[in-house]
């Protein structure tokens, strides 16, 4: 049976976070040789090399990346266990400590604030820690899988399923709309401004079927940059509803009709943290916010 102690897990996480044995030793208050011995012991127990050693430091191997994700999640569960056991009871004081949230930009702007306001009003000892993560590639779900977040606000749904190893649910279904400079006589003739984001296969299929949509002239980092470019008259864009909340008066939003593409936005978390008091409380507030 693999039996890694919390101390060994902390060493692995420190090496992964600091990028080397010496830096991890400084953070942990250990000697470099003790850190190196701990990592070798963990590798022996797991039967895999976790770090590639080199002059520039230590880089996690593929097995190391998986091990670090599990290590962070186990250490976080130990923290949650201690906090909930110490607090006891079911009153406001039973929820305390950090709640780590990963969210993409428009969700952080328009879904989270009211939910967090109500959550912290009911549970003032909870301290939300929100990280804005681009919803590309593994996105916010990857932050949860890697143990860097307790819960992620992610694109989910039947055509964009919750990743294996996580649980989740849909909070809101948002449609896409055409956004263009206000008053333009032929907005569909404008250059297309776009940005990379996770979306459902249905959205991609719809996009590919639209002959009037040209290839993007400019691809921006996020939806805020896209909206700014459209506002300045640079071009048109097809954007989801959350991104268009609070759009400036210099842009016009045109409905794409009944066949418009949609995107499901929801939450993802681990099965273990889904039962924790703070995560359950936030999910309740998010569902109340979007009901």
Tab-separated table of C-alpha atoms in Angstrom:
chain	number	residue	atom	x	y	z
A	1	UNK	CA	0.000	0.000	0.000
A	2	UNK	CA	1.264	3.472	-0.887
A	3	UNK	CA	1.588	5.442	2.324
A	4	UNK	CA	2.764	9.034	1.917
A	5	UNK	CA	2.650	11.235	5.016
A	6	UNK	CA	1.347	14.813	4.821
A	7	UNK	CA	4.916	16.034	5.343
A	8	UNK	CA	6.023	14.169	2.227
A	9	UNK	CA	3.126	15.610	0.243
A	10	UNK	CA	4.073	19.130	1.353
A	11	UNK	CA	7.631	18.556	0.163
A	12	UNK	CA	6.410	17.434	-3.268
A	13	UNK	CA	4.120	20.440	-3.587
A	14	UNK	CA	6.874	22.826	-2.510
A	15	UNK	CA	9.332	21.415	-5.064
A	16	UNK	CA	6.675	21.672	-7.774
A	17	UNK	CA	5.713	25.212	-6.806
A	18	UNK	CA	9.256	26.533	-6.326
A	19	UNK	CA	10.787	24.717	-9.281
A	20	UNK	CA	13.722	23.248	-7.408
A	21	UNK	CA	14.979	21.458	-4.337
A	22	UNK	CA	16.969	24.388	-2.906
A	23	UNK	CA	14.079	26.831	-3.233
A	24	UNK	CA	11.670	24.296	-1.702
A	25	UNK	CA	14.087	23.713	1.184
A	26	UNK	CA	14.206	27.460	1.901
A	27	UNK	CA	10.415	27.701	1.954
A	28	UNK	CA	10.009	24.625	4.150
A	29	UNK	CA	12.884	25.403	6.536
A	30	UNK	CA	14.623	22.149	5.624
A	31	UNK	CA	18.022	21.278	4.205
A	32	UNK	CA	18.309	20.550	0.498
A	33	UNK	CA	19.486	17.019	1.259
A	34	UNK	CA	16.400	16.402	3.416
A	35	UNK	CA	14.129	17.604	0.609
A	36	UNK	CA	15.959	15.431	-1.906
A	37	UNK	CA	15.722	12.392	0.390
A	38	UNK	CA	11.989	12.981	0.926
A	39	UNK	CA	11.330	13.186	-2.818
A	40	UNK	CA	13.336	10.030	-3.506
A	41	UNK	CA	11.394	8.233	-0.784
A	42	UNK	CA	8.070	9.358	-2.278
A	43	UNK	CA	9.190	8.279	-5.752
A	44	UNK	CA	10.115	4.883	-4.337
A	45	UNK	CA	6.725	4.485	-2.701
A	46	UNK	CA	4.870	5.552	-5.846
A	47	UNK	CA	7.123	3.626	-8.231
A	48	UNK	CA	7.646	6.575	-10.591
A	49	UNK	CA	10.081	9.418	-11.202
A	50	UNK	CA	8.235	12.619	-10.281
A	51	UNK	CA	10.789	15.281	-11.234
A	52	UNK	CA	13.374	15.701	-13.951
A	53	UNK	CA	16.466	17.077	-12.233
A	54	UNK	CA	18.674	19.552	-14.064
A	55	UNK	CA	20.870	22.584	-13.646
A	56	UNK	CA	17.868	24.853	-13.992
A	57	UNK	CA	15.911	23.095	-11.232
A	58	UNK	CA	13.306	20.350	-10.996
A	59	UNK	CA	10.520	19.965	-13.544
A	60	UNK	CA	7.569	17.642	-12.882
A	61	UNK	CA	7.350	14.637	-15.168
A	62	UNK	CA	3.978	13.523	-16.502
A	63	UNK	CA	3.651	11.274	-13.454
A	64	UNK	CA	4.785	14.175	-11.284
A	65	UNK	CA	2.055	16.458	-12.589
A	66	UNK	CA	-0.556	13.867	-11.634
A	67	UNK	CA	1.066	13.293	-8.241
A	68	UNK	CA	1.160	17.028	-7.496
A	69	UNK	CA	-2.524	17.379	-8.305
A	70	UNK	CA	-3.412	14.579	-5.908
A	71	UNK	CA	-1.033	15.928	-3.264
A	72	UNK	CA	-2.569	19.407	-3.321
A	73	UNK	CA	-6.066	17.955	-3.149
A	74	UNK	CA	-5.217	15.665	-0.214
A	75	UNK	CA	-3.571	18.507	1.718
A	76	UNK	CA	-6.559	20.729	1.057
A	77	UNK	CA	-8.932	18.042	2.348
A	78	UNK	CA	-6.885	17.831	5.539
A	79	UNK	CA	-7.235	21.611	5.970
A	80	UNK	CA	-10.994	21.450	5.364
A	81	UNK	CA	-11.368	18.532	7.782
A	82	UNK	CA	-9.516	20.414	10.521
A	83	UNK	CA	-11.506	23.616	9.984
A	84	UNK	CA	-14.888	21.887	10.011
A	85	UNK	CA	-14.082	19.683	13.010
A	86	UNK	CA	-12.790	22.643	15.031
A	87	UNK	CA	-15.816	24.771	14.193
A	88	UNK	CA	-18.472	22.120	14.812
A	89	UNK	CA	-22.187	22.890	14.750
A	90	UNK	CA	-24.212	24.204	11.825
A	91	UNK	CA	-24.393	27.929	12.574
A	92	UNK	CA	-22.610	30.784	10.753
A	93	UNK	CA	-19.431	30.170	12.721
A	94	UNK	CA	-19.177	26.602	11.408
A	95	UNK	CA	-17.842	27.911	8.081
A	96	UNK	CA	-14.456	29.573	8.245
A	97	UNK	CA	-11.219	29.935	6.341
A	98	UNK	CA	-10.322	30.280	2.676
A	99	UNK	CA	-12.546	29.172	-0.171
A	100	UNK	CA	-10.506	28.963	-3.372
A	101	UNK	CA	-12.451	29.756	-6.543
A	102	UNK	CA	-11.311	29.688	-10.168
A	103	UNK	CA	-13.492	31.535	-12.658
A	104	UNK	CA	-13.208	32.855	-16.173
A	105	UNK	CA	-13.514	36.602	-16.638
A	106	UNK	CA	-17.204	37.134	-17.458
A	107	UNK	CA	-18.312	34.656	-14.771
A	108	UNK	CA	-16.136	36.417	-12.206
A	109	UNK	CA	-17.664	39.751	-13.201
A	110	UNK	CA	-21.322	38.789	-13.408
A	111	UNK	CA	-22.029	35.471	-11.647
A	112	UNK	CA	-19.813	35.505	-8.581
A	113	UNK	CA	-20.172	38.954	-6.917
A	114	UNK	CA	-23.736	38.683	-5.595
A	115	UNK	CA	-23.287	35.042	-4.623
A	116	UNK	CA	-20.136	35.900	-2.678
A	117	UNK	CA	-21.815	38.910	-1.093
A	118	UNK	CA	-24.597	36.708	0.283
A	119	UNK	CA	-22.183	33.938	1.245
A	120	UNK	CA	-19.937	36.208	3.301
A	121	UNK	CA	-22.923	37.964	4.866
A	122	UNK	CA	-24.161	34.607	6.167
A	123	UNK	CA	-20.698	33.254	6.911
A	124	UNK	CA	-18.379	36.178	7.682
A	125	UNK	CA	-15.470	33.901	8.587
A	126	UNK	CA	-15.285	32.510	5.051
A	127	UNK	CA	-12.578	34.206	2.968
A	128	UNK	CA	-13.148	33.830	-0.803
A	129	UNK	CA	-9.973	33.701	-2.891
A	130	UNK	CA	-10.885	34.246	-6.549
A	131	UNK	CA	-8.459	33.603	-9.396
A	132	UNK	CA	-9.301	34.664	-12.941
A	133	UNK	CA	-8.357	31.854	-15.332
A	134	UNK	CA	-8.685	31.884	-19.093
A	135	UNK	CA	-11.292	29.331	-20.123
A	136	UNK	CA	-9.056	27.720	-22.722
A	137	UNK	CA	-7.603	24.228	-22.741
A	138	UNK	CA	-8.123	22.696	-19.311
A	139	UNK	CA	-9.426	26.051	-18.066
A	140	UNK	CA	-10.929	26.398	-14.607
A	141	UNK	CA	-11.647	22.654	-14.376
A	142	UNK	CA	-7.921	22.050	-14.689
A	143	UNK	CA	-7.295	24.300	-11.690
A	144	UNK	CA	-9.637	22.125	-9.617
A	145	UNK	CA	-8.088	18.890	-10.886
A	146	UNK	CA	-4.622	20.224	-10.073
A	147	UNK	CA	-5.675	21.094	-6.530
A	148	UNK	CA	-5.273	24.860	-6.968
A	149	UNK	CA	-8.993	25.610	-6.569
A	150	UNK	CA	-11.816	24.142	-4.493
A	151	UNK	CA	-14.464	24.999	-7.075
A	152	UNK	CA	-14.369	26.302	-10.622
A	153	UNK	CA	-16.906	28.232	-12.660
A	154	UNK	CA	-16.598	26.510	-16.023
A	155	UNK	CA	-18.252	25.831	-19.345
A	156	UNK	CA	-20.185	22.587	-18.850
A	157	UNK	CA	-23.192	20.801	-20.273
A	158	UNK	CA	-24.170	17.840	-22.424
A	159	UNK	CA	-21.798	18.807	-25.255
A	160	UNK	CA	-19.060	20.029	-22.907
A	161	UNK	CA	-19.124	17.394	-20.154
A	162	UNK	CA	-17.711	17.721	-16.670
A	163	UNK	CA	-14.163	16.288	-16.799
A	164	UNK	CA	-13.556	12.824	-15.418
A	165	UNK	CA	-12.769	12.936	-11.707
A	166	UNK	CA	-14.951	15.970	-11.046
A	167	UNK	CA	-18.625	16.593	-10.348
A	168	UNK	CA	-20.650	19.643	-11.291
A	169	UNK	CA	-23.832	21.127	-12.616
A	170	UNK	CA	-25.209	23.807	-14.916
A	171	UNK	CA	-25.956	27.236	-13.438
A	172	UNK	CA	-27.032	29.231	-16.477
A	173	UNK	CA	-27.532	28.731	-20.204
A	174	UNK	CA	-26.417	31.773	-22.150
A	175	UNK	CA	-27.012	32.507	-25.804
A	176	UNK	CA	-24.638	34.181	-28.216
A	177	UNK	CA	-25.447	37.433	-30.004
A	178	UNK	CA	-23.945	39.586	-32.724
A	179	UNK	CA	-22.320	42.730	-31.366
A	180	UNK	CA	-21.262	45.585	-33.638
A	181	UNK	CA	-20.805	49.377	-33.691
A	182	UNK	CA	-24.110	51.106	-33.105
A	183	UNK	CA	-25.890	52.333	-36.219
A	184	UNK	CA	-23.714	50.486	-38.718
A	185	UNK	CA	-25.788	49.869	-41.862
A	186	UNK	CA	-24.274	46.443	-42.671
A	187	UNK	CA	-22.599	44.995	-39.584
A	188	UNK	CA	-22.172	41.537	-41.121
A	189	UNK	CA	-19.741	43.002	-43.647
A	190	UNK	CA	-17.343	44.139	-40.919
A	191	UNK	CA	-14.122	42.289	-40.028
A	192	UNK	CA	-14.536	39.647	-37.343
A	193	UNK	CA	-12.891	40.086	-33.953
A	194	UNK	CA	-12.641	36.909	-31.881
A	195	UNK	CA	-10.915	35.330	-28.881
A	196	UNK	CA	-10.125	31.780	-27.861
A	197	UNK	CA	-12.475	30.262	-25.309
A	198	UNK	CA	-13.979	26.927	-24.399
A	199	UNK	CA	-17.409	26.416	-25.931
A	200	UNK	CA	-19.732	23.545	-26.711
A	201	UNK	CA	-19.509	21.416	-29.835
A	202	UNK	CA	-22.921	22.803	-30.794
A	203	UNK	CA	-21.466	26.316	-30.828
A	204	UNK	CA	-18.542	25.199	-32.997
A	205	UNK	CA	-20.884	23.444	-35.439
A	206	UNK	CA	-23.093	26.539	-35.676
A	207	UNK	CA	-20.057	28.732	-36.267
A	208	UNK	CA	-18.774	26.518	-39.076
A	209	UNK	CA	-22.169	26.614	-40.821
A	210	UNK	CA	-22.369	30.424	-40.982
A	211	UNK	CA	-21.155	31.420	-44.435
A	212	UNK	CA	-21.402	35.109	-43.561
A	213	UNK	CA	-18.820	34.754	-40.782
A	214	UNK	CA	-15.310	35.338	-42.148
A	215	UNK	CA	-12.112	34.138	-40.556
A	216	UNK	CA	-11.171	36.317	-37.600
A	217	UNK	CA	-9.019	39.301	-38.539
A	218	UNK	CA	-7.911	39.803	-34.947
A	219	UNK	CA	-7.864	37.363	-32.028
A	220	UNK	CA	-7.729	39.059	-28.631
A	221	UNK	CA	-6.784	37.707	-25.210
A	222	UNK	CA	-10.250	37.967	-23.670
A	223	UNK	CA	-13.821	39.078	-24.272
A	224	UNK	CA	-13.185	42.484	-22.692
A	225	UNK	CA	-10.613	43.299	-25.355
A	226	UNK	CA	-12.988	42.099	-28.082
A	227	UNK	CA	-15.783	44.323	-26.791
A	228	UNK	CA	-13.424	47.294	-26.626
A	229	UNK	CA	-12.370	46.798	-30.244
A	230	UNK	CA	-15.962	46.516	-31.426
A	231	UNK	CA	-16.875	49.599	-29.404
A	232	UNK	CA	-14.175	51.583	-31.179
A	233	UNK	CA	-15.591	50.574	-34.583
A	234	UNK	CA	-12.893	48.045	-35.409
A	235	UNK	CA	-15.244	45.202	-36.347
A	236	UNK	CA	-18.037	42.836	-35.281
A	237	UNK	CA	-18.043	39.865	-32.921
A	238	UNK	CA	-20.249	36.963	-31.810
A	239	UNK	CA	-20.256	36.901	-28.030
A	240	UNK	CA	-22.101	35.146	-25.158
A	241	UNK	CA	-24.603	37.079	-23.050
A	242	UNK	CA	-22.489	37.254	-19.897
A	243	UNK	CA	-19.768	39.049	-21.820
A	244	UNK	CA	-22.268	41.658	-22.997
A	245	UNK	CA	-23.599	42.707	-19.594
A	246	UNK	CA	-22.815	46.383	-19.170
A	247	UNK	CA	-21.781	46.788	-22.814
A	248	UNK	CA	-21.075	50.447	-23.719
A	249	UNK	CA	-23.693	52.490	-25.604
A	250	UNK	CA	-21.375	52.624	-28.609
A	251	UNK	CA	-22.177	49.002	-29.458
A	252	UNK	CA	-25.395	47.385	-30.626
A	253	UNK	CA	-26.437	43.849	-29.747
A	254	UNK	CA	-28.394	41.948	-32.396
A	255	UNK	CA	-30.215	38.706	-31.653
A	256	UNK	CA	-29.137	35.754	-33.805
A	257	UNK	CA	-32.563	34.112	-33.740
A	258	UNK	CA	-33.894	30.809	-32.504
A	259	UNK	CA	-30.961	28.850	-33.922
A	260	UNK	CA	-28.368	30.908	-32.092
A	261	UNK	CA	-25.612	28.969	-30.369
A	262	UNK	CA	-25.620	28.636	-26.596
A	263	UNK	CA	-23.117	27.960	-23.850
A	264	UNK	CA	-23.765	26.247	-20.519
A	265	UNK	CA	-21.970	27.804	-17.565
A	266	UNK	CA	-21.776	25.851	-14.328
A	267	UNK	CA	-19.573	24.736	-11.481
A	268	UNK	CA	-17.078	21.894	-11.092
A	269	UNK	CA	-15.466	20.529	-7.950
A	270	UNK	CA	-14.066	17.273	-6.626
A	271	UNK	CA	-16.426	14.649	-5.186
A	272	UNK	CA	-14.777	15.099	-1.784
A	273	UNK	CA	-14.958	18.904	-1.677
A	274	UNK	CA	-18.533	18.808	-2.992
A	275	UNK	CA	-19.482	17.610	0.496
A	276	UNK	CA	-17.577	20.359	2.310
A	277	UNK	CA	-19.641	23.040	4.021
A	278	UNK	CA	-18.131	26.053	2.250
A	279	UNK	CA	-18.383	24.619	-1.265
A	280	UNK	CA	-21.969	23.496	-0.662
A	281	UNK	CA	-22.836	26.960	0.652
A	282	UNK	CA	-21.372	28.687	-2.407
A	283	UNK	CA	-23.202	26.348	-4.788
A	284	UNK	CA	-26.475	27.193	-3.027
A	285	UNK	CA	-25.798	30.918	-3.445
A	286	UNK	CA	-24.836	30.494	-7.088
A	287	UNK	CA	-28.030	28.573	-7.795
A	288	UNK	CA	-30.060	31.219	-5.981
A	289	UNK	CA	-28.331	33.929	-8.018
A	290	UNK	CA	-29.170	32.243	-11.327
A	291	UNK	CA	-32.658	30.941	-10.460
